mmCIF file of C-alpha atoms in Angstrom:
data_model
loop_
_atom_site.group_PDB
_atom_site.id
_atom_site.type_symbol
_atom_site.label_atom_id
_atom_site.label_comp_id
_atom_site.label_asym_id
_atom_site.label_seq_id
_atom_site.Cartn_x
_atom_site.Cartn_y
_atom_site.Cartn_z
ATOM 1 C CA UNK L 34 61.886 12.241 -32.932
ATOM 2 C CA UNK L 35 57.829 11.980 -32.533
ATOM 3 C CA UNK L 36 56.060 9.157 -33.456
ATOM 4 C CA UNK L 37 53.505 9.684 -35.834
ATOM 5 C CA UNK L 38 49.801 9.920 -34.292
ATOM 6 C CA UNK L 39 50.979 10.091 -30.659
ATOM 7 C CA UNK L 40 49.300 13.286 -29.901
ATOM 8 C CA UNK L 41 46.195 11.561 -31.343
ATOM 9 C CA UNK L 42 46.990 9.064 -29.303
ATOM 10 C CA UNK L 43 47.200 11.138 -26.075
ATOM 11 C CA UNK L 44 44.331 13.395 -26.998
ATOM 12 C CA UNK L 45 42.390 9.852 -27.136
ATOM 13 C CA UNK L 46 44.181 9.151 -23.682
ATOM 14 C CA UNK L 47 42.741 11.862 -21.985
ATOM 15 C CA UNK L 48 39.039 11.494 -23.318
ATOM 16 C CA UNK L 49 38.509 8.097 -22.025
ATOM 17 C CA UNK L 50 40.003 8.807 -18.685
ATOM 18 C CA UNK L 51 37.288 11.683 -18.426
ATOM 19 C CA UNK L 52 34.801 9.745 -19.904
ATOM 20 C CA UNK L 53 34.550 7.017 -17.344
ATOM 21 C CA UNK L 54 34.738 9.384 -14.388
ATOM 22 C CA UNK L 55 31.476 11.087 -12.791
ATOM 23 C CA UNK L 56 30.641 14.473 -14.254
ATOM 24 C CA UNK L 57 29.997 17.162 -12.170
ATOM 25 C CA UNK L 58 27.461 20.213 -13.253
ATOM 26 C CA UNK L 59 26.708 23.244 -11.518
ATOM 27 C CA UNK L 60 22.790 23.088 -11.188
ATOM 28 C CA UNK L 61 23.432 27.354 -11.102
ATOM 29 C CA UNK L 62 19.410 28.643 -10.935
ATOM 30 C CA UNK L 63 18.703 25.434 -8.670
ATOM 31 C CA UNK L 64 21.936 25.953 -6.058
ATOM 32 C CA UNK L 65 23.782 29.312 -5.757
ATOM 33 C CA UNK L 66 27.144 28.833 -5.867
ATOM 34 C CA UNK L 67 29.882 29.412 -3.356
ATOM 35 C CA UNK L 68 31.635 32.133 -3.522
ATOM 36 C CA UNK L 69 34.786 32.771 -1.906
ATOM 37 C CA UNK L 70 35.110 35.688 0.224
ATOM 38 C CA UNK L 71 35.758 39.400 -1.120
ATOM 39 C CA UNK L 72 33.825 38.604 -4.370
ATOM 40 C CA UNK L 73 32.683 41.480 -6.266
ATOM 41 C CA UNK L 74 29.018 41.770 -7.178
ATOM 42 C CA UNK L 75 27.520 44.871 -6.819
ATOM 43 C CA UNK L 76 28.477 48.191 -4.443
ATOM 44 C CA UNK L 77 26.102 48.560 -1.201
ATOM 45 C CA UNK L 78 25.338 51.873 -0.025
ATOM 46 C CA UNK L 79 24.760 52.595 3.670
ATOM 47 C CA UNK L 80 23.203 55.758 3.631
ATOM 48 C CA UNK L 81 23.621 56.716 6.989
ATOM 49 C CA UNK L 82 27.180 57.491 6.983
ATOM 50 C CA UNK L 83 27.390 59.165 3.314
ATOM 51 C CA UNK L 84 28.584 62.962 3.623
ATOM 52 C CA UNK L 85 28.333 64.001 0.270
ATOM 53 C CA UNK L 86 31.852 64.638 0.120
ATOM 54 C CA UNK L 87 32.017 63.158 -3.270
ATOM 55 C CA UNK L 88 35.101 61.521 -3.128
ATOM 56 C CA UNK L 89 34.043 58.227 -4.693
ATOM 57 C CA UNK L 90 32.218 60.129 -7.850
ATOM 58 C CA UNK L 91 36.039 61.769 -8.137
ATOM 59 C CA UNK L 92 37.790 59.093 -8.225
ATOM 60 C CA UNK L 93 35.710 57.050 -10.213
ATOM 61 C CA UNK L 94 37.620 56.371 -13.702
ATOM 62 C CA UNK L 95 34.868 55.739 -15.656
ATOM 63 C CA UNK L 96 32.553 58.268 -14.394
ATOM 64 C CA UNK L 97 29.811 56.021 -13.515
ATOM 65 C CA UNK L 98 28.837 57.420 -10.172
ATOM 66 C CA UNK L 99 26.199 60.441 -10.068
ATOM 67 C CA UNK L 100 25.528 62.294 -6.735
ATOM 68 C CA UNK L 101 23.338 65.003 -6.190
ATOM 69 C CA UNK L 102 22.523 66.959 -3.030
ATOM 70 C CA UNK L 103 21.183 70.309 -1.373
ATOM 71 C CA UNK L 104 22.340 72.262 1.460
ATOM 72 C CA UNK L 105 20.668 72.381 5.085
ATOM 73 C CA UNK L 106 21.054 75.166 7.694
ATOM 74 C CA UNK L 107 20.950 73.381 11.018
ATOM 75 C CA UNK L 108 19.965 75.280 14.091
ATOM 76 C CA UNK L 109 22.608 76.409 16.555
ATOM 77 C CA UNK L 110 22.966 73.578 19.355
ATOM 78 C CA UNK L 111 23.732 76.051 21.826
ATOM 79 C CA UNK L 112 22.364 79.701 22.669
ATOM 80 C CA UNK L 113 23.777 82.209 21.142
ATOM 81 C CA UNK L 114 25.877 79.426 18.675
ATOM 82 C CA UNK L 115 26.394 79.662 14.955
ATOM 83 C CA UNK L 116 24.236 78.040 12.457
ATOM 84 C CA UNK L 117 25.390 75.259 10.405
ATOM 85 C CA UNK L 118 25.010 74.417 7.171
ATOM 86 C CA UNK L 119 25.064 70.234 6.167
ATOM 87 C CA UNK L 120 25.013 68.464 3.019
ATOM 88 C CA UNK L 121 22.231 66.618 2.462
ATOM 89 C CA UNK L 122 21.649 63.444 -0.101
ATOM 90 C CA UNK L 123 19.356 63.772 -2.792
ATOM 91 C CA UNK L 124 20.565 61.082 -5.312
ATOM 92 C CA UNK L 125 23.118 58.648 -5.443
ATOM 93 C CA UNK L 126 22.938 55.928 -8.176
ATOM 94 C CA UNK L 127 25.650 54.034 -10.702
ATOM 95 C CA UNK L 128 25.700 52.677 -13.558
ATOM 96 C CA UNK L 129 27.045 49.577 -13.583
ATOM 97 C CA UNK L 130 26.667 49.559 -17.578
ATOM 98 C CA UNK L 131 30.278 51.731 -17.158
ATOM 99 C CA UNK L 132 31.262 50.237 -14.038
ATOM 100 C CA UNK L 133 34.740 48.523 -14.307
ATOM 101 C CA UNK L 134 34.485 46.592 -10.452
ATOM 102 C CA UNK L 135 37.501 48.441 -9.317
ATOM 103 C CA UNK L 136 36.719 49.222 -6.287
ATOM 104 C CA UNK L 137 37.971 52.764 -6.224
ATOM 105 C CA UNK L 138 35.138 54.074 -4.852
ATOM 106 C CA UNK L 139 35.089 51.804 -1.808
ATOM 107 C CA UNK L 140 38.594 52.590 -0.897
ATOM 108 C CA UNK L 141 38.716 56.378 -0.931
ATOM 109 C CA UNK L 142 34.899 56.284 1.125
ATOM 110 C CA UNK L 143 36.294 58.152 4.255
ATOM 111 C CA UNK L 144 32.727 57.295 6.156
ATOM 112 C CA UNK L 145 32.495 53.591 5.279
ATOM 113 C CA UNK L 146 29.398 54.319 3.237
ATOM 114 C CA UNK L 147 30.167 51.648 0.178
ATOM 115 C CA UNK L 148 30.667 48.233 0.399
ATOM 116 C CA UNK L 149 30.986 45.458 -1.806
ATOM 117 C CA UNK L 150 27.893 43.061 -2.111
ATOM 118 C CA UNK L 151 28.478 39.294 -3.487
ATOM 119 C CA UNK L 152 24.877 40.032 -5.423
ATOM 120 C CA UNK L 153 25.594 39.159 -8.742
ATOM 121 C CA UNK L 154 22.239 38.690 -10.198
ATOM 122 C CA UNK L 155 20.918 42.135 -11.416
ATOM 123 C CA UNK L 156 20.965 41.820 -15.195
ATOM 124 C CA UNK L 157 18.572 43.402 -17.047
ATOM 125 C CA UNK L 158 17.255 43.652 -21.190
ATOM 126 C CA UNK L 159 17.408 47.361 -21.413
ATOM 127 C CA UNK L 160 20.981 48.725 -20.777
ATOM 128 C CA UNK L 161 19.158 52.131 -19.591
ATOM 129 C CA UNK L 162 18.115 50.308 -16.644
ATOM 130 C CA UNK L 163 21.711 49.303 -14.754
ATOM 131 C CA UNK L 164 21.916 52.309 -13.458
ATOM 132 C CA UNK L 165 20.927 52.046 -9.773
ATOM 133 C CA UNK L 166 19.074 54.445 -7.446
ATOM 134 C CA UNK L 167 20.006 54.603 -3.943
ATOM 135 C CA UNK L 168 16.604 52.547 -2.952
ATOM 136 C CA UNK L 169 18.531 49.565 -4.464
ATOM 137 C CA UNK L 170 21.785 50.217 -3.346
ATOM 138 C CA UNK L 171 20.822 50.272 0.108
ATOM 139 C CA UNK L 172 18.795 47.070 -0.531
ATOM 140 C CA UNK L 173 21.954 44.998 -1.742
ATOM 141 C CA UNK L 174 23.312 46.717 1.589
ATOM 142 C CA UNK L 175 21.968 44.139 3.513
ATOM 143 C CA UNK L 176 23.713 41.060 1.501
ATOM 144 C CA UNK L 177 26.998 42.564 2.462
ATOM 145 C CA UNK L 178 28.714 40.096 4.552
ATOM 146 C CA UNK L 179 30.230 40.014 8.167
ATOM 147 C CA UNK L 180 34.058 41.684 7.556
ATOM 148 C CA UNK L 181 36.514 38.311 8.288
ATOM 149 C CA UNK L 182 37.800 37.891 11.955
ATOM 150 C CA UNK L 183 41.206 39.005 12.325
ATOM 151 C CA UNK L 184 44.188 36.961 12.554
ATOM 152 C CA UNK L 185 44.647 35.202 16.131
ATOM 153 C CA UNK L 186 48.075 37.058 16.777
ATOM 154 C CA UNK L 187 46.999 40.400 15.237
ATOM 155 C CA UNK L 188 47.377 43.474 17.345
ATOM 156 C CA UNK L 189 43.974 44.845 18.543
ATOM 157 C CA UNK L 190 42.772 48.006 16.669
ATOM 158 C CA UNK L 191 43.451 51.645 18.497
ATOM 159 C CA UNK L 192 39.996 52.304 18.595
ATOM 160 C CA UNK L 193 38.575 49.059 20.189
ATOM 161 C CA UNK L 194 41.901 49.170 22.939
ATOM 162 C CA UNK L 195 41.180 53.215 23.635
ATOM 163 C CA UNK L 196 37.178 52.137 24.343
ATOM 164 C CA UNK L 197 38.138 48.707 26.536
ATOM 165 C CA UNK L 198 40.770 50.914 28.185
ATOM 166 C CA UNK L 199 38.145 53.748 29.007
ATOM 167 C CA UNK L 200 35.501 50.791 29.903
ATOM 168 C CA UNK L 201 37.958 48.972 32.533
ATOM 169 C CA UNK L 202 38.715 52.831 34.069
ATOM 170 C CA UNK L 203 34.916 53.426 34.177
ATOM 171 C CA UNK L 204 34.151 50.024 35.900
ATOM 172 C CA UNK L 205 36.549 50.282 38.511
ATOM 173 C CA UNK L 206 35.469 53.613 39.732
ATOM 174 C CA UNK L 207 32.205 51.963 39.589
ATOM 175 C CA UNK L 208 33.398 49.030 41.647
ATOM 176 C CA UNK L 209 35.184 51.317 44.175
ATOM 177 C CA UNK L 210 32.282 53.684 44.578
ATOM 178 C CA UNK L 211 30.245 50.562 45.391
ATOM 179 C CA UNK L 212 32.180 49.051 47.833
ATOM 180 C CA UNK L 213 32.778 52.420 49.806
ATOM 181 C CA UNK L 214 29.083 53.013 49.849
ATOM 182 C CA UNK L 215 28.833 49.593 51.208
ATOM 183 C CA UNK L 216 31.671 50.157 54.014
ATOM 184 C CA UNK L 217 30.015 53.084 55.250
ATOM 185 C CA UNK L 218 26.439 51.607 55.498
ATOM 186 C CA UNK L 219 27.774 49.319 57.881
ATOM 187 C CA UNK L 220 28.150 49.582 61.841
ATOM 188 C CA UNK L 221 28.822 47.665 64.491
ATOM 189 C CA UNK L 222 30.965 44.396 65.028
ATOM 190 C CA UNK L 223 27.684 42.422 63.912
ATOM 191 C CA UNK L 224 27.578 44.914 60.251
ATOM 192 C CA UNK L 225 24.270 45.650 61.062
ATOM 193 C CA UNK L 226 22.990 48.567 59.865
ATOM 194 C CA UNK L 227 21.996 51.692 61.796
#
Protein backbone atom coordinates (compact mmCIF):
# COMPACT_ATOMS: atom_id res chain seq x y z
CA UNK A 1 0.00 0.00 0.00
CA UNK A 2 1.41 3.72 -0.93
CA UNK A 3 1.74 6.22 1.43
CA UNK A 4 -0.01 9.20 0.74
CA UNK A 5 2.25 12.15 -0.80
CA UNK A 6 5.31 9.93 -1.39
CA UNK A 7 5.55 10.62 -5.01
CA UNK A 8 5.41 14.30 -3.93
CA UNK A 9 7.80 13.46 -1.78
CA UNK A 10 10.20 11.88 -4.34
CA UNK A 11 9.41 14.37 -7.05
CA UNK A 12 10.71 16.94 -4.21
CA UNK A 13 13.69 14.38 -3.78
CA UNK A 14 14.88 14.67 -7.07
CA UNK A 15 14.62 18.60 -7.45
CA UNK A 16 16.88 19.39 -4.66
CA UNK A 17 19.44 16.86 -5.61
CA UNK A 18 19.55 18.73 -9.10
CA UNK A 19 19.29 21.88 -7.65
CA UNK A 20 22.48 21.91 -5.68
CA UNK A 21 24.54 20.37 -8.46
CA UNK A 22 26.35 22.59 -11.27
CA UNK A 23 24.26 23.12 -14.38
CA UNK A 24 25.63 22.56 -17.51
CA UNK A 25 24.39 24.63 -20.85
CA UNK A 26 25.36 24.20 -24.26
CA UNK A 27 26.65 27.78 -25.24
CA UNK A 28 25.41 26.29 -29.09
CA UNK A 29 26.18 29.73 -31.43
CA UNK A 30 29.33 30.37 -29.07
CA UNK A 31 30.85 26.47 -29.22
CA UNK A 32 29.78 23.98 -31.94
CA UNK A 33 29.00 20.97 -30.56
CA UNK A 34 30.53 17.55 -30.88
CA UNK A 35 29.22 15.41 -32.93
CA UNK A 36 29.80 11.86 -33.01
CA UNK A 37 30.91 10.33 -36.11
CA UNK A 38 28.49 9.38 -39.15
CA UNK A 39 26.14 12.31 -38.25
CA UNK A 40 23.87 13.36 -40.88
CA UNK A 41 23.81 16.99 -41.95
CA UNK A 42 23.66 17.65 -45.35
CA UNK A 43 24.74 15.38 -48.70
CA UNK A 44 28.23 16.55 -50.35
CA UNK A 45 28.61 16.24 -53.92
CA UNK A 46 31.99 15.53 -55.51
CA UNK A 47 31.46 16.35 -58.90
CA UNK A 48 34.23 14.77 -60.38
CA UNK A 49 33.17 11.29 -60.15
CA UNK A 50 29.24 11.85 -60.91
CA UNK A 51 28.21 9.88 -64.22
CA UNK A 52 24.86 10.90 -64.58
CA UNK A 53 23.71 7.53 -64.20
CA UNK A 54 20.91 8.69 -62.06
CA UNK A 55 20.75 6.10 -59.72
CA UNK A 56 20.45 8.23 -56.58
CA UNK A 57 17.42 10.48 -58.22
CA UNK A 58 15.79 6.67 -58.67
CA UNK A 59 16.02 5.61 -55.66
CA UNK A 60 15.22 8.55 -53.89
CA UNK A 61 11.70 7.95 -52.02
CA UNK A 62 10.71 11.23 -51.77
CA UNK A 63 11.75 12.50 -55.03
CA UNK A 64 13.83 15.25 -53.84
CA UNK A 65 16.80 14.88 -56.10
CA UNK A 66 16.71 16.69 -59.68
CA UNK A 67 19.47 15.95 -62.29
CA UNK A 68 19.76 17.28 -65.54
CA UNK A 69 22.37 16.70 -68.25
CA UNK A 70 23.32 16.78 -72.11
CA UNK A 71 25.15 14.46 -74.21
CA UNK A 72 28.90 14.91 -75.52
CA UNK A 73 30.48 13.21 -78.57
CA UNK A 74 34.09 12.68 -77.61
CA UNK A 75 36.67 12.30 -80.29
CA UNK A 76 38.03 8.87 -81.14
CA UNK A 77 41.33 8.27 -78.96
CA UNK A 78 42.77 6.32 -81.59
CA UNK A 79 42.89 6.61 -85.56
CA UNK A 80 40.45 5.23 -87.23
CA UNK A 81 38.40 4.58 -83.53
CA UNK A 82 34.75 5.15 -82.85
CA UNK A 83 33.38 8.24 -81.40
CA UNK A 84 31.95 8.34 -78.05
CA UNK A 85 29.25 9.83 -76.69
CA UNK A 86 29.44 10.93 -72.54
CA UNK A 87 27.00 12.27 -70.24
CA UNK A 88 27.65 15.41 -69.14
CA UNK A 89 26.26 17.36 -65.78
CA UNK A 90 24.21 20.23 -66.16
CA UNK A 91 22.31 20.40 -62.78
CA UNK A 92 22.24 18.55 -59.78
CA UNK A 93 20.48 20.09 -56.71
CA UNK A 94 17.99 18.70 -53.67
CA UNK A 95 15.69 19.78 -51.80
CA UNK A 96 16.19 19.16 -48.51
CA UNK A 97 12.56 20.70 -47.77
CA UNK A 98 11.49 16.77 -48.93
CA UNK A 99 14.58 15.23 -47.90
CA UNK A 100 13.96 12.41 -45.29
CA UNK A 101 18.14 11.89 -44.34
CA UNK A 102 17.98 8.36 -45.49
CA UNK A 103 20.77 8.03 -47.06
CA UNK A 104 19.57 6.13 -50.07
CA UNK A 105 21.17 8.09 -52.35
CA UNK A 106 24.63 7.69 -50.85
CA UNK A 107 24.43 3.99 -50.83
CA UNK A 108 23.34 3.12 -54.36
CA UNK A 109 26.19 6.09 -55.72
CA UNK A 110 28.27 3.47 -57.74
CA UNK A 111 31.13 6.41 -58.29
CA UNK A 112 31.37 7.64 -54.69
CA UNK A 113 30.01 10.99 -55.79
CA UNK A 114 27.70 11.72 -52.44
CA UNK A 115 28.72 11.88 -49.14
CA UNK A 116 27.34 12.80 -45.99
CA UNK A 117 28.45 16.27 -44.51
CA UNK A 118 28.05 16.90 -40.53
CA UNK A 119 26.91 20.68 -41.80
CA UNK A 120 23.88 21.18 -40.10
CA UNK A 121 23.45 24.84 -40.26
CA UNK A 122 21.70 25.73 -43.61
CA UNK A 123 18.25 26.88 -42.53
CA UNK A 124 16.66 29.34 -44.28
CA UNK A 125 13.05 31.76 -44.02
CA UNK A 126 11.79 30.93 -47.42
CA UNK A 127 11.16 27.13 -47.87
CA UNK A 128 11.77 27.79 -51.81
CA UNK A 129 15.27 28.25 -50.98
CA UNK A 130 16.44 24.54 -49.45
CA UNK A 131 16.78 23.35 -52.49
CA UNK A 132 20.53 23.23 -53.27
CA UNK A 133 22.48 23.77 -56.51
CA UNK A 134 25.48 21.83 -57.12
CA UNK A 135 27.78 25.12 -56.31
CA UNK A 136 26.72 24.38 -52.67
CA UNK A 137 26.81 20.88 -52.64
CA UNK A 138 30.24 20.74 -53.66
CA UNK A 139 31.00 23.47 -51.07
CA UNK A 140 29.69 21.30 -48.01
CA UNK A 141 32.00 18.70 -49.95
CA UNK A 142 34.81 19.90 -48.28
CA UNK A 143 33.36 19.49 -44.50
CA UNK A 144 33.06 15.84 -45.23
CA UNK A 145 35.27 14.12 -42.87
CA UNK A 146 38.30 11.64 -43.13
CA UNK A 147 36.37 7.91 -43.54
CA UNK A 148 37.38 6.09 -39.85
CA UNK A 149 40.61 3.88 -39.86
CA UNK A 150 39.83 0.37 -40.07
CA UNK A 151 39.89 -2.07 -37.39
CA UNK A 152 43.60 -3.21 -36.34
CA UNK A 153 42.87 -6.97 -37.29
CA UNK A 154 40.78 -6.19 -40.41
CA UNK A 155 41.82 -7.79 -43.63
CA UNK A 156 43.38 -5.25 -46.09
CA UNK A 157 41.06 -4.21 -49.00
CA UNK A 158 41.61 -6.13 -52.62
CA UNK A 159 42.35 -3.07 -54.19
CA UNK A 160 45.05 -1.56 -51.85
CA UNK A 161 46.79 -5.51 -51.62
CA UNK A 162 46.51 -5.86 -55.77
CA UNK A 163 48.42 -2.12 -55.98
CA UNK A 164 51.17 -2.97 -52.94
CA UNK A 165 51.48 -6.37 -54.65
CA UNK A 166 52.10 -4.74 -58.19
CA UNK A 167 54.37 -1.94 -56.31
CA UNK A 168 56.73 -4.65 -54.47
CA UNK A 169 56.93 -6.60 -58.22
CA UNK A 170 57.78 -3.20 -59.82
CA UNK A 171 60.49 -2.32 -57.18
CA UNK A 172 62.28 -5.38 -57.32
CA UNK A 173 62.77 -5.42 -60.99
CA UNK A 174 63.87 -1.99 -60.29
CA UNK A 175 66.30 -3.13 -57.63
CA UNK A 176 67.61 -6.01 -59.82
CA UNK A 177 68.03 -3.90 -62.92
CA UNK A 178 70.12 -1.61 -60.70
CA UNK A 179 72.35 -3.84 -59.26
CA UNK A 180 73.13 -5.67 -62.67
CA UNK A 181 73.89 -2.35 -64.23
CA UNK A 182 76.15 -1.83 -61.36
CA UNK A 183 77.93 -5.43 -61.70
CA UNK A 184 78.68 -4.85 -65.16
CA UNK A 185 80.17 -1.29 -64.79
CA UNK A 186 82.69 -2.78 -62.76
CA UNK A 187 86.22 -4.36 -63.72
CA UNK A 188 89.06 -5.39 -62.28
CA UNK A 189 89.94 -6.89 -58.74
CA UNK A 190 90.22 -3.09 -57.54
CA UNK A 191 86.15 -2.41 -59.16
CA UNK A 192 87.50 0.29 -60.91
CA UNK A 193 85.89 1.24 -63.76
CA UNK A 194 87.08 0.96 -67.36
Amino acid sequence: MAIPGSGLAKGLAVTLRTMTKKTVTAQYPDVQPELPPRSRGVIGLFEENCTVCMLCARECPDWCIYIDSHKETVPAAVEGGRERSRNVLDRFAIDFSLCMYCGICIEVCPFDALFWSPEFEYAETDIHELTHERDKLRDWMWTVPAPPALDPGAEEPKEVAAARKAADKLAAAQAAEAEQTGQTGQTGPEGGQA
